Each structure stands twice: as C-alpha cells, then as structure tokens.
PDB file of C-alpha atoms in Angstrom:
ATOM      1  CA  GLY W  12       1.801  -0.821 -12.160  1.00 59.00           C
ATOM      2  CA  THR W  13       1.862   2.744 -11.179  1.00 64.00           C
ATOM      3  CA  GLY W  14       2.815   4.233 -14.708  1.00 66.00           C
ATOM      4  CA  GLY W  15       1.743   1.168 -16.614  1.00 75.00           C
ATOM      5  CA  ALA W  16      -1.747  -0.270 -16.452  1.00 86.00           C
ATOM      6  CA  PHE W  17      -2.863   2.181 -13.807  1.00 92.00           C
ATOM      7  CA  GLN W  18      -2.097   5.160 -16.478  1.00 91.00           C
ATOM      8  CA  TYR W  19      -4.638   3.074 -18.753  1.00 90.00           C
ATOM      9  CA  GLY W  20      -7.191   2.671 -16.287  1.00 92.00           C
ATOM     10  CA  LEU W  21      -7.056   6.215 -14.893  1.00 94.00           C
ATOM     11  CA  GLN W  22      -7.106   7.879 -18.400  1.00 92.00           C
ATOM     12  CA  VAL W  23     -10.177   5.623 -19.411  1.00 92.00           C
ATOM     13  CA  SER W  24     -12.367   6.732 -16.493  1.00 94.00           C
ATOM     14  CA  ILE W  25     -11.101  10.308 -15.768  1.00 94.00           C
ATOM     15  CA  ILE W  26     -12.783  11.470 -18.874  1.00 94.00           C
ATOM     16  CA  ASN W  27     -16.319  10.979 -17.959  1.00 91.00           C
ATOM     17  CA  SER W  28     -16.933  13.379 -15.166  1.00 93.00           C
ATOM     18  CA  PRO W  29     -15.656  16.890 -16.663  1.00 96.00           C
ATOM     19  CA  ALA W  30     -17.781  16.026 -20.014  1.00 96.00           C
ATOM     20  CA  GLU W  31     -20.225  19.067 -19.519  1.00 96.00           C
ATOM     21  CA  TYR W  32     -17.702  21.223 -18.390  1.00 97.00           C
ATOM     22  CA  ILE W  33     -15.217  20.551 -21.274  1.00 97.00           C
ATOM     23  CA  LYS W  34     -18.046  21.231 -23.688  1.00 97.00           C
ATOM     24  CA  SER W  35     -18.793  24.518 -21.945  1.00 97.00           C
ATOM     25  CA  PHE W  36     -15.426  25.470 -22.517  1.00 98.00           C
ATOM     26  CA  ILE W  37     -15.494  24.507 -26.172  1.00 98.00           C
ATOM     27  CA  ARG W  38     -18.431  26.864 -26.422  1.00 97.00           C
ATOM     28  CA  GLU W  39     -16.944  29.670 -24.682  1.00 97.00           C
ATOM     29  CA  THR W  40     -13.447  29.348 -26.645  1.00 97.00           C
ATOM     30  CA  TRP W  41     -15.372  29.154 -29.950  1.00 97.00           C
ATOM     31  CA  LEU W  42     -17.621  32.263 -29.130  1.00 97.00           C
ATOM     32  CA  LYS W  43     -14.476  34.285 -28.117  1.00 96.00           C
ATOM     33  CA  ARG W  44     -12.647  33.178 -31.400  1.00 96.00           C
ATOM     34  CA  TYR W  45     -15.373  33.703 -33.955  1.00 95.00           C
ATOM     35  CA  SER W  46     -17.999  35.721 -32.380  1.00 95.00           C
ATOM     36  CA  SER W  47     -20.449  33.282 -32.648  1.00 94.00           C
ATOM     37  CA  SER W  48     -21.852  30.244 -30.748  1.00 94.00           C
ATOM     38  CA  PRO W  49     -20.998  26.833 -32.130  1.00 96.00           C
ATOM     39  CA  SER W  50     -23.865  24.605 -33.180  1.00 96.00           C
ATOM     40  CA  GLU W  51     -24.316  21.391 -30.999  1.00 96.00           C
ATOM     41  CA  GLU W  52     -22.896  19.519 -33.667  1.00 96.00           C
ATOM     42  CA  ILE W  53     -19.570  20.990 -33.756  1.00 96.00           C
ATOM     43  CA  VAL W  54     -19.526  20.763 -29.721  1.00 97.00           C
ATOM     44  CA  THR W  55     -20.416  17.112 -30.207  1.00 96.00           C
ATOM     45  CA  LEU W  56     -17.961  16.497 -33.016  1.00 97.00           C
ATOM     46  CA  MET W  57     -14.994  18.272 -30.831  1.00 97.00           C
ATOM     47  CA  TRP W  58     -15.846  16.180 -27.867  1.00 97.00           C
ATOM     48  CA  SER W  59     -16.011  13.105 -29.814  1.00 96.00           C
ATOM     49  CA  PHE W  60     -12.508  13.582 -31.082  1.00 96.00           C
ATOM     50  CA  ILE W  61     -11.541  14.237 -27.428  1.00 97.00           C
ATOM     51  CA  VAL W  62     -12.909  10.900 -26.357  1.00 96.00           C
ATOM     52  CA  SER W  63     -11.868   8.960 -29.240  1.00 96.00           C
ATOM     53  CA  ILE W  64      -8.281  10.123 -30.177  1.00 97.00           C
ATOM     54  CA  TYR W  65      -7.173   8.510 -26.943  1.00 97.00           C
ATOM     55  CA  SER W  66      -7.624   5.115 -28.909  1.00 96.00           C
ATOM     56  CA  ILE W  67      -5.538   6.403 -31.720  1.00 97.00           C
ATOM     57  CA  GLY W  68      -2.737   7.160 -29.438  1.00 97.00           C
ATOM     58  CA  GLY W  69      -3.219   3.901 -27.633  1.00 96.00           C
ATOM     59  CA  LEU W  70      -2.659   2.155 -31.000  1.00 97.00           C
ATOM     60  CA  LEU W  71       0.524   4.118 -31.819  1.00 97.00           C
ATOM     61  CA  GLY W  72       1.767   3.251 -28.167  1.00 96.00           C
ATOM     62  CA  SER W  73       1.182  -0.395 -28.659  1.00 95.00           C
ATOM     63  CA  LEU W  74       2.536  -0.448 -32.012  1.00 96.00           C
ATOM     64  CA  SER W  75       5.909   0.969 -30.751  1.00 96.00           C
ATOM     65  CA  ALA W  76       6.038  -1.167 -27.652  1.00 94.00           C
ATOM     66  CA  GLY W  77       7.718  -3.987 -29.396  1.00 91.00           C
ATOM     67  CA  TYR W  78      10.460  -1.882 -30.890  1.00 94.00           C
ATOM     68  CA  LEU W  79      11.293   0.130 -27.820  1.00 94.00           C
ATOM     69  CA  SER W  80      11.332  -2.807 -25.291  1.00 89.00           C
ATOM     70  CA  VAL W  81      13.999  -4.572 -27.770  1.00 86.00           C
ATOM     71  CA  ARG W  82      15.858  -1.508 -28.572  1.00 90.00           C
ATOM     72  CA  PHE W  83      16.141   0.164 -25.050  1.00 90.00           C
ATOM     73  CA  GLY W  84      14.975  -2.611 -22.700  1.00 87.00           C
ATOM     74  CA  ARG W  85      11.592  -2.888 -20.714  1.00 88.00           C
ATOM     75  CA  LYS W  86      12.656  -0.682 -18.041  1.00 90.00           C
ATOM     76  CA  LYS W  87      13.852   2.225 -20.211  1.00 92.00           C
ATOM     77  CA  ALA W  88      10.720   1.573 -22.498  1.00 93.00           C
ATOM     78  CA  MET W  89       8.651   2.225 -19.395  1.00 92.00           C
ATOM     79  CA  LEU W  90      10.336   5.316 -18.410  1.00 94.00           C
ATOM     80  CA  PHE W  91      10.043   6.699 -22.022  1.00 95.00           C
ATOM     81  CA  ALA W  92       6.146   6.187 -21.669  1.00 94.00           C
ATOM     82  CA  ASN W  93       6.470   8.997 -18.895  1.00 95.00           C
ATOM     83  CA  ILE W  94       7.505  11.501 -21.454  1.00 96.00           C
ATOM     84  CA  PRO W  95       3.784  11.601 -23.529  1.00 97.00           C
ATOM     85  CA  ALA W  96       2.418  11.205 -19.918  1.00 96.00           C
ATOM     86  CA  LEU W  97       3.667  14.623 -18.647  1.00 97.00           C
ATOM     87  CA  LEU W  98       3.418  16.165 -21.977  1.00 98.00           C
ATOM     88  CA  SER W  99      -0.207  15.012 -22.040  1.00 98.00           C
ATOM     89  CA  ALA W 100      -0.803  16.388 -18.294  1.00 98.00           C
ATOM     90  CA  ALA W 101       0.853  19.713 -19.378  1.00 98.00           C
ATOM     91  CA  LEU W 102      -1.275  20.319 -22.472  1.00 98.00           C
ATOM     92  CA  MET W 103      -4.576  19.502 -20.818  1.00 98.00           C
ATOM     93  CA  GLY W 104      -3.870  21.320 -17.676  1.00 97.00           C
ATOM     94  CA  LEU W 105      -2.776  24.533 -19.368  1.00 98.00           C
ATOM     95  CA  SER W 106      -5.611  24.181 -21.853  1.00 98.00           C
ATOM     96  CA  ARG W 107      -8.036  26.532 -20.044  1.00 97.00           C
ATOM     97  CA  LEU W 108      -5.516  29.185 -19.377  1.00 97.00           C
ATOM     98  CA  CYS W 109      -4.386  29.131 -23.009  1.00 97.00           C
ATOM     99  CA  GLY W 110      -7.889  29.175 -24.251  1.00 96.00           C
ATOM    100  CA  SER W 111      -7.506  26.163 -26.644  1.00 97.00           C
ATOM    101  CA  PHE W 112      -9.536  23.001 -26.737  1.00 97.00           C
ATOM    102  CA  GLU W 113      -7.187  21.719 -29.342  1.00 97.00           C
ATOM    103  CA  MET W 114      -4.651  21.375 -26.366  1.00 98.00           C
ATOM    104  CA  ILE W 115      -6.995  18.765 -24.773  1.00 98.00           C
ATOM    105  CA  ILE W 116      -7.212  16.776 -27.803  1.00 98.00           C
ATOM    106  CA  ALA W 117      -3.529  16.810 -28.460  1.00 98.00           C
ATOM    107  CA  GLY W 118      -3.150  15.920 -24.550  1.00 98.00           C
ATOM    108  CA  ARG W 119      -5.360  13.088 -24.832  1.00 98.00           C
ATOM    109  CA  LEU W 120      -3.422  11.575 -27.936  1.00 98.00           C
ATOM    110  CA  PHE W 121      -0.280  11.763 -25.857  1.00 98.00           C
ATOM    111  CA  SER W 122      -1.990   9.933 -23.128  1.00 96.00           C
ATOM    112  CA  GLY W 123      -3.209   7.433 -25.170  1.00 96.00           C
ATOM    113  CA  VAL W 124       0.274   6.845 -26.542  1.00 97.00           C
ATOM    114  CA  CYS W 125       1.354   6.478 -22.683  1.00 95.00           C
ATOM    115  CA  GLY W 126      -1.189   4.251 -21.883  1.00 93.00           C
ATOM    116  CA  GLY W 127      -0.815   1.923 -25.081  1.00 94.00           C
ATOM    117  CA  LEU W 128       2.935   1.776 -24.743  1.00 94.00           C
ATOM    118  CA  ALA W 129       3.060   1.285 -20.720  1.00 90.00           C
ATOM    119  CA  LEU W 130       0.196  -1.321 -20.656  1.00 90.00           C
ATOM    120  CA  ASN W 131       2.171  -3.499 -22.849  1.00 91.00           C
ATOM    121  CA  ILE W 132       5.595  -3.098 -21.430  1.00 91.00           C
ATOM    122  CA  HIS W 133       4.161  -3.473 -18.061  1.00 87.00           C
ATOM    123  CA  LEU W 134       2.893  -7.069 -18.876  1.00 85.00           C
ATOM    124  CA  MET W 135       6.394  -7.833 -20.312  1.00 87.00           C
ATOM    125  CA  TYR W 136       8.396  -6.578 -17.762  1.00 86.00           C
ATOM    126  CA  ALA W 137       6.383  -8.035 -14.877  1.00 83.00           C
ATOM    127  CA  GLY W 138       6.241 -11.399 -16.475  1.00 82.00           C
ATOM    128  CA  GLU W 139       9.827 -11.613 -17.088  1.00 82.00           C
ATOM    129  CA  CYS W 140      10.820 -10.313 -13.935  1.00 81.00           C
ATOM    130  CA  ALA W 141       8.857 -12.796 -11.954  1.00 77.00           C
ATOM    131  CA  PRO W 142      10.076 -16.051 -10.275  1.00 79.00           C
ATOM    132  CA  ARG W 143       8.404 -19.084 -12.181  1.00 78.00           C
ATOM    133  CA  ASN W 144       6.220 -20.099  -9.150  1.00 80.00           C
ATOM    134  CA  LEU W 145       4.805 -16.454  -8.774  1.00 79.00           C
ATOM    135  CA  ARG W 146       4.384 -15.685 -12.445  1.00 75.00           C
ATOM    136  CA  GLY W 147       0.642 -16.430 -12.411  1.00 76.00           C
ATOM    137  CA  LEU W 148       0.010 -14.030  -9.357  1.00 79.00           C
ATOM    138  CA  ILE W 149       2.114 -11.390 -10.994  1.00 78.00           C
ATOM    139  CA  ALA W 150       0.373 -11.608 -14.304  1.00 74.00           C
ATOM    140  CA  ILE W 151      -2.914 -10.335 -12.689  1.00 84.00           C
ATOM    141  CA  THR W 152      -1.030  -6.959 -11.400  1.00 84.00           C
ATOM    142  CA  ALA W 153      -1.954  -5.501 -14.777  1.00 84.00           C
ATOM    143  CA  SER W 154      -5.823  -6.110 -14.358  1.00 88.00           C
ATOM    144  CA  THR W 155      -5.521  -5.221 -10.992  1.00 91.00           C
ATOM    145  CA  ALA W 156      -3.506  -1.840 -11.742  1.00 91.00           C
ATOM    146  CA  THR W 157      -6.194  -0.977 -14.458  1.00 92.00           C
ATOM    147  CA  ALA W 158      -8.836  -1.608 -12.036  1.00 94.00           C
ATOM    148  CA  VAL W 159      -7.311   0.552  -9.275  1.00 95.00           C
ATOM    149  CA  GLY W 160      -6.720   3.365 -12.197  1.00 94.00           C
ATOM    150  CA  LYS W 161     -10.351   3.285 -12.968  1.00 95.00           C
ATOM    151  CA  PHE W 162     -11.506   3.644  -9.319  1.00 96.00           C
ATOM    152  CA  VAL W 163      -8.907   6.390  -8.764  1.00 96.00           C
ATOM    153  CA  GLY W 164     -10.242   8.169 -11.804  1.00 96.00           C
ATOM    154  CA  PHE W 165     -13.757   7.895 -10.797  1.00 95.00           C
ATOM    155  CA  ALA W 166     -13.141   9.081  -7.265  1.00 96.00           C
ATOM    156  CA  LEU W 167     -11.086  12.011  -8.536  1.00 97.00           C
ATOM    157  CA  GLY W 168     -13.938  13.122 -10.728  1.00 96.00           C
ATOM    158  CA  LEU W 169     -16.628  13.352  -7.697  1.00 95.00           C
ATOM    159  CA  ARG W 170     -17.717  16.850  -7.034  1.00 94.00           C
ATOM    160  CA  GLU W 171     -16.095  16.551  -3.569  1.00 94.00           C
ATOM    161  CA  VAL W 172     -12.814  16.235  -5.241  1.00 95.00           C
ATOM    162  CA  LEU W 173     -11.998  17.683  -8.553  1.00 96.00           C
ATOM    163  CA  GLY W 174     -15.194  17.356 -10.534  1.00 94.00           C
ATOM    164  CA  VAL W 175     -16.037  20.858 -10.542  1.00 95.00           C
ATOM    165  CA  ASP W 176     -15.975  23.309 -13.203  1.00 95.00           C
ATOM    166  CA  ALA W 177     -12.918  25.427 -11.704  1.00 95.00           C
ATOM    167  CA  LEU W 178     -10.741  22.218 -11.046  1.00 97.00           C
ATOM    168  CA  TRP W 179     -11.297  20.017 -14.298  1.00 96.00           C
ATOM    169  CA  PRO W 180      -8.014  21.150 -15.787  1.00 97.00           C
ATOM    170  CA  ILE W 181      -6.419  19.786 -12.569  1.00 97.00           C
ATOM    171  CA  LEU W 182      -8.443  16.485 -13.085  1.00 97.00           C
ATOM    172  CA  MET W 183      -7.280  16.106 -16.438  1.00 96.00           C
ATOM    173  CA  SER W 184      -3.769  16.247 -15.640  1.00 97.00           C
ATOM    174  CA  ALA W 185      -3.810  14.117 -12.786  1.00 96.00           C
ATOM    175  CA  ASN W 186      -1.647  11.383 -14.822  1.00 94.00           C
ATOM    176  CA  ALA W 187       1.195  13.535 -13.968  1.00 96.00           C
ATOM    177  CA  LEU W 188       1.701  12.114 -10.570  1.00 95.00           C
ATOM    178  CA  PRO W 189       1.978   8.401 -11.370  1.00 94.00           C
ATOM    179  CA  ALA W 190       4.246   9.265 -14.280  1.00 95.00           C
ATOM    180  CA  LEU W 191       6.432  11.268 -11.931  1.00 96.00           C
ATOM    181  CA  VAL W 192       6.455   8.490  -9.215  1.00 94.00           C
ATOM    182  CA  GLN W 193       7.518   5.923 -11.879  1.00 93.00           C
ATOM    183  CA  LEU W 194       9.939   8.446 -13.098  1.00 93.00           C
ATOM    184  CA  PHE W 195      11.870   8.717  -9.912  1.00 94.00           C
ATOM    185  CA  THR W 196      11.508   5.147  -8.536  1.00 94.00           C
ATOM    186  CA  LEU W 197      11.724   2.953 -11.549  1.00 92.00           C
ATOM    187  CA  PRO W 198      15.574   3.754 -12.309  1.00 92.00           C
ATOM    188  CA  PHE W 199      16.156   1.530  -8.897  1.00 91.00           C
ATOM    189  CA  PHE W 200      14.469  -1.479 -10.378  1.00 88.00           C
ATOM    190  CA  PRO W 201      16.520  -4.022 -12.193  1.00 82.00           C
ATOM    191  CA  ASP W 202      15.998  -4.560 -15.776  1.00 81.00           C
ATOM    192  CA  SER W 203      14.396  -7.632 -17.324  1.00 77.00           C
ATOM    193  CA  PRO W 204      16.425 -10.854 -16.921  1.00 71.00           C
ATOM    194  CA  ARG W 205      15.154 -12.168 -20.345  1.00 68.00           C
ATOM    195  CA  TYR W 206      16.013  -8.812 -22.036  1.00 66.00           C
ATOM    196  CA  LEU W 207      19.581  -8.941 -20.454  1.00 68.00           C
ATOM    197  CA  LEU W 208      20.259 -12.418 -21.680  1.00 62.00           C
ATOM    198  CA  ILE W 209      18.482 -12.830 -25.079  1.00 61.00           C
ATOM    199  CA  ASP W 210      18.968  -9.254 -26.428  1.00 64.00           C
ATOM    200  CA  LYS W 211      22.170  -7.821 -24.558  1.00 62.00           C
ATOM    201  CA  LYS W 212      23.887 -11.184 -24.318  1.00 60.00           C
ATOM    202  CA  ASP W 213      24.615 -10.220 -20.663  1.00 57.00           C
ATOM    203  CA  LYS W 214      24.628 -13.824 -18.901  1.00 60.00           C
ATOM    204  CA  GLU W 215      26.057 -12.382 -15.619  1.00 60.00           C
ATOM    205  CA  GLY W 216      23.446  -9.400 -15.290  1.00 54.00           C
ATOM    206  CA  CYS W 217      20.434 -11.686 -15.807  1.00 53.00           C
ATOM    207  CA  ILE W 218      21.390 -13.632 -12.677  1.00 54.00           C
TER     208      ILE W 218
END
C-alpha cells in the first residue's frame, strides 16, 4: 500500500496547501522571463494545468496497468510505478531552483501516471496474494491506504510542517519517500500466485 494507493491519496491532497505559494512562484518566474507581470487569467490557467494534469497522468497509468501486470507481473509492475514517482519528485522538488513552473506541470503528470498505475496494480496484487478467508479484509487495504495518504498529505501541508513558502518544493516532492520505501522492500515479497500460474505457467512457484 505504501507505493500504491497511498501514493494516490498523498498526491490528491498534497496539492491544496501550497496553492498560493505556487501561484506566486508562477508570477515571479513569468516576470523574470518576460519582464511583465502575468494576468490573473494566465496564472489561473497555469494553476489549472498543474491540478488537472494529474488526472491525465492517472488515465495513462491506469491504461498501462493491464499490459504491464501481464507482461512483467504484478510485483515488477508496482516497482516500475516508482520510476515516474521519483521522476515527479525530482522535477517538482527542483522546480524553484531551476525557475521553471513547467517542471511542476510535468512532475504532476508523472505523479499521476504513478498513482493510476500503482492503485490498479495494488488492487490486483493484494487480491491475488490474499488467502480466500482474508480476501475481503485485504481488499479494503486500498481504500485504507488512500485515506491514510490523504491524511498524511494534509498533515504535511500544515504551516507547522512543510506548508510554508520556503518549503513547498519539499512538500511537493514528498512522494519520493514512499516510492523509495517500496523500491527497497517490495523485491523481498513474493509475486502473485495467479500471475505465476496463469501467465508464467509456473505451477511450483505459485504454491
């Protein structure tokens, strides 16, 4: 759940707190580039791109989940989801240093890809690995992890934590931590028995 549904919940909620700081960053960057202040319509348009492009990334990630889960297996597909997560964290974390609000837009796109891919694979992997008597309980881990991710996102966005002007790039790149945790721990977990039996024809490995 750390790199699956948790990532989705985190990215959905984390964008709310630094809204005004990012808008100010867009104004500052625009002024430095073009020696004129952007209109409020332009700032609103750029902010709308930042917020909404996450859904486009989520769609792309969701559409690729089926192919990747069959081609590489559920576990490896979840590991692949960490690549766009880390890329998005790097882009958004360095956006202020590089003076580019476009990096935030690109970062949100990649984080959406991670969220869409990881959420779908999470559901498949957890459901297929769970014993039959625990399958119903395991199925709710996705919604639970999403809720926890949202809570953590809101908590990190508090002014007492990372919700200040100087720290919003760190806040936006917070998804790197769960991605790294999953990257180093998931390889020790078994692959889905269903994948091993049906897709890999490995009868011994699925037992």
